[in-house]
């Protein structure tokens, strides 16, 4: 899984029927240590109710279909966790409770 | 599978239910010379690997085969803790 920041949402009226009711978020991957942007933004299905600006974990590939929301759906990226804290070594590099991360 | 060093952990209270009680570790992939290769990632762990330990991990659906119920949204999972690596 990789960490990403939720930066927006996608709305589609015309889409595969199986996607009805699924929340599509735009997520921007970030480096787990520096928290800097890392790679291109992608669309991921939200399985946990993440809000814009939150740091989340995204699962890709066929494992993205391993949730009740995304089972048997044409999905290859799913938000499966909202990050509370990231600890690297002795340092806490991210804490949701603190404004500056 | 790839080898990696455990460099940290992620804590998440709000996550897919199937992940309750499962540890999320930050892994840094390494080669057989213990040199870093590629970016760090998050993987599930059922082996109790500690920080600084070298592990090997599986990607994609195989990541969840360690679990009793493999219907879990994880694409990387620790498959074992390395004792030693021999080369040549």
Short mmCIF file of C-alpha atoms in Angstrom, two decimals:
data_model
loop_
_atom_site.label_atom_id
_atom_site.label_comp_id
_atom_site.label_asym_id
_atom_site.label_seq_id
_atom_site.Cartn_x
_atom_site.Cartn_y
_atom_site.Cartn_z
CA UNK A 1 0.00 0.00 0.00
CA UNK A 2 1.13 3.56 -0.41
CA UNK A 3 0.28 6.74 1.43
CA UNK A 4 -1.56 9.54 -0.35
CA UNK A 5 -3.35 12.78 0.28
CA UNK A 6 -6.98 13.17 -0.74
CA UNK A 7 -7.03 16.23 -2.99
CA UNK A 8 -10.45 16.09 -4.61
CA UNK A 9 -13.40 14.08 -5.81
CA UNK A 10 -14.64 12.87 -9.19
CA UNK A 11 -18.30 12.82 -10.14
CA UNK A 12 -19.50 10.78 -13.11
CA UNK A 13 -23.13 10.46 -14.14
CA UNK A 14 -22.36 8.13 -17.02
CA UNK A 15 -20.41 5.17 -15.73
CA UNK A 16 -20.41 1.43 -15.31
CA UNK A 17 -23.57 0.48 -13.33
CA UNK A 18 -21.48 -1.35 -10.77
CA UNK A 19 -19.87 1.94 -9.81
CA UNK A 20 -23.16 3.45 -8.61
CA UNK A 21 -22.96 4.65 -5.04
CA UNK A 22 -19.15 4.48 -4.91
CA UNK A 23 -17.29 7.59 -3.85
CA UNK A 24 -14.42 8.39 -6.21
CA UNK A 25 -11.61 10.43 -4.70
CA UNK A 26 -8.56 11.97 -6.35
CA UNK A 27 -5.50 10.95 -4.35
CA UNK A 28 -1.94 12.19 -4.69
CA UNK A 29 0.75 9.69 -3.59
CA UNK A 30 3.25 10.94 -1.01
CA UNK A 31 6.61 9.70 0.22
CA UNK A 32 6.17 7.83 3.54
CA UNK A 33 9.28 9.42 5.07
CA UNK A 34 9.36 12.99 3.77
CA UNK A 35 5.59 13.33 3.09
CA UNK A 36 6.48 15.04 -0.22
CA UNK A 37 4.48 14.46 -3.38
CA UNK A 38 5.58 11.31 -5.14
CA UNK A 39 4.11 10.40 -8.50
CA UNK A 40 0.92 11.22 -10.33
CA UNK A 41 -2.54 11.63 -8.84
CA UNK A 42 -4.98 8.78 -9.41
CA UNK A 43 -8.65 8.12 -8.78
CA UNK A 44 -9.36 5.71 -5.92
CA UNK A 45 -12.61 4.37 -4.50
CA UNK A 46 -13.17 5.43 -0.91
CA UNK A 47 -14.05 2.51 1.37
CA UNK A 48 -13.58 4.37 4.66
CA UNK A 49 -15.14 7.84 4.33
CA UNK A 50 -12.01 9.94 3.94
CA UNK A 51 -12.28 13.70 3.64
CA UNK A 52 -10.33 16.10 1.47
CA UNK A 53 -6.91 16.85 2.89
CA UNK A 54 -6.68 13.62 4.85
CA UNK A 55 -3.72 11.28 4.64
CA UNK A 56 -4.82 7.81 3.62
CA UNK A 57 -3.48 4.40 2.60
CA UNK A 58 -4.33 3.20 -0.89
CA UNK A 59 -4.27 -0.39 -2.09
CA UNK A 60 -3.85 -1.16 -5.78
CA UNK A 61 -4.31 -3.98 -8.23
CA UNK A 62 -6.75 -6.82 -7.69
CA UNK A 63 -6.46 -6.36 -3.92
CA UNK A 64 -8.42 -3.12 -4.41
CA UNK A 65 -11.47 -5.32 -4.93
CA UNK A 66 -11.11 -7.00 -1.54
CA UNK A 67 -13.59 -4.81 0.33
CA UNK A 68 -17.38 -5.04 0.63
CA UNK A 69 -17.64 -1.77 -1.32
CA UNK A 70 -15.42 -2.79 -4.21
CA UNK A 71 -16.03 -6.54 -4.56
CA UNK A 72 -16.67 -7.45 -8.22
CA UNK A 73 -16.37 -3.82 -9.31
CA UNK A 74 -14.04 -2.51 -12.06
CA UNK A 75 -11.70 -0.89 -9.51
CA UNK A 76 -7.91 -0.93 -9.26
CA UNK A 77 -7.31 1.53 -6.42
CA UNK A 78 -9.12 1.70 -3.07
CA UNK A 79 -8.67 3.88 -0.01
CA UNK A 80 -8.66 1.33 2.84
CA UNK A 81 -7.35 3.30 5.81
CA UNK A 82 -7.11 6.84 7.17
CA UNK A 83 -3.70 7.44 8.69
CA UNK A 84 -3.46 8.52 12.34
CA UNK A 85 0.32 8.44 12.71
CA UNK A 86 3.43 7.42 10.79
CA UNK A 87 6.56 6.58 12.78
CA UNK A 88 9.90 6.16 11.02
CA UNK A 89 12.60 5.09 13.44
CA UNK A 90 12.45 7.22 16.56
CA UNK A 91 10.63 10.03 14.77
CA UNK A 92 6.92 10.51 14.34
CA UNK A 93 6.79 11.99 10.83
CA UNK A 94 3.02 12.40 10.75
CA UNK A 95 0.29 12.86 13.34
CA UNK A 96 -3.27 13.55 12.27
CA UNK A 97 -3.97 15.43 15.49
CA UNK A 98 -1.24 18.01 14.86
CA UNK A 99 -1.99 20.77 12.33
CA UNK A 100 1.48 20.76 10.82
CA UNK A 101 1.52 16.95 10.48
CA UNK B 1 8.90 -11.74 -3.00
CA UNK B 2 11.34 -8.96 -2.16
CA UNK B 3 13.52 -8.32 0.87
CA UNK B 4 12.99 -5.21 2.93
CA UNK B 5 14.02 -3.56 6.14
CA UNK B 6 11.32 -2.62 8.64
CA UNK B 7 11.77 1.12 9.11
CA UNK B 8 8.57 2.17 10.80
CA UNK B 9 4.87 1.69 11.29
CA UNK B 10 1.53 3.25 10.43
CA UNK B 11 -1.31 3.50 12.91
CA UNK B 12 -4.87 3.82 11.63
CA UNK B 13 -8.08 3.60 13.67
CA UNK B 14 -10.44 4.23 10.79
CA UNK B 15 -9.80 1.47 8.28
CA UNK B 16 -11.45 -1.43 6.52
CA UNK B 17 -12.88 -3.76 9.22
CA UNK B 18 -10.99 -6.77 7.92
CA UNK B 19 -7.73 -5.05 8.92
CA UNK B 20 -8.64 -4.76 12.61
CA UNK B 21 -5.80 -6.02 14.75
CA UNK B 22 -3.39 -6.32 11.83
CA UNK B 23 -0.14 -4.37 12.04
CA UNK B 24 0.83 -1.98 9.27
CA UNK B 25 4.58 -1.69 8.84
CA UNK B 26 6.64 0.69 6.73
CA UNK B 27 9.11 -1.38 4.69
CA UNK B 28 12.12 -0.18 2.72
CA UNK B 29 12.94 -2.68 -0.05
CA UNK B 30 16.59 -3.73 -0.17
CA UNK B 31 18.78 -5.90 -2.37
CA UNK B 32 20.97 -8.76 -1.15
CA UNK B 33 23.70 -6.24 -0.29
CA UNK B 34 21.22 -4.47 1.98
CA UNK B 35 21.23 -1.44 -0.33
CA UNK B 36 17.94 0.46 -0.60
CA UNK B 37 16.08 -0.12 -3.84
CA UNK B 38 12.96 1.86 -4.64
CA UNK B 39 10.55 3.66 -2.39
CA UNK B 40 9.21 2.65 1.01
CA UNK B 41 5.77 1.05 1.16
CA UNK B 42 3.23 -0.08 3.74
CA UNK B 43 2.66 -3.79 4.30
CA UNK B 44 0.55 -5.90 6.63
CA UNK B 45 2.40 -8.03 9.15
CA UNK B 46 1.30 -11.11 11.04
CA UNK B 47 4.83 -12.17 12.08
CA UNK B 48 5.49 -9.46 14.65
CA UNK B 49 8.51 -8.12 12.77
CA UNK B 50 10.32 -5.42 14.68
CA UNK B 51 11.91 -2.23 13.50
CA UNK B 52 15.32 -2.80 11.98
CA UNK B 53 14.59 -6.42 11.09
CA UNK B 54 14.97 -7.72 7.58
CA UNK B 55 11.87 -9.41 6.19
CA UNK B 56 10.63 -10.64 2.86
CA UNK B 57 7.23 -9.66 1.62
CA UNK B 58 4.72 -10.72 -1.02
CA UNK B 59 2.86 -8.33 -3.29
CA UNK B 60 -0.64 -8.31 -4.77
CA UNK B 61 -3.24 -10.80 -3.49
CA UNK B 62 -0.53 -13.14 -2.26
CA UNK B 63 0.08 -10.58 0.48
CA UNK B 64 -3.08 -11.75 2.24
CA UNK B 65 -2.50 -15.50 2.10
CA UNK B 66 -1.03 -15.42 5.62
CA UNK B 67 -4.41 -14.47 7.01
CA UNK B 68 -7.19 -16.86 8.05
CA UNK B 69 -9.61 -14.85 5.98
CA UNK B 70 -7.70 -13.55 2.95
CA UNK B 71 -10.50 -11.20 1.78
CA UNK B 72 -8.49 -8.19 2.91
CA UNK B 73 -7.55 -5.05 0.92
CA UNK B 74 -3.79 -5.35 1.17
CA UNK B 75 -1.30 -5.52 -1.70
CA UNK B 76 1.86 -6.08 0.35
CA UNK B 77 2.36 -8.48 3.27
CA UNK B 78 5.30 -9.74 5.29
CA UNK B 79 5.85 -13.41 4.43
CA UNK B 80 8.74 -14.08 6.81
CA UNK B 81 11.58 -12.68 8.90
CA UNK B 82 15.03 -13.23 7.42
CA UNK B 83 17.68 -15.06 9.47
CA UNK B 84 20.48 -14.65 6.95
CA UNK B 85 21.09 -14.22 3.23
CA UNK B 86 23.86 -15.99 1.35
CA UNK B 87 25.23 -14.84 -2.00
CA UNK B 88 27.56 -16.57 -4.44
#
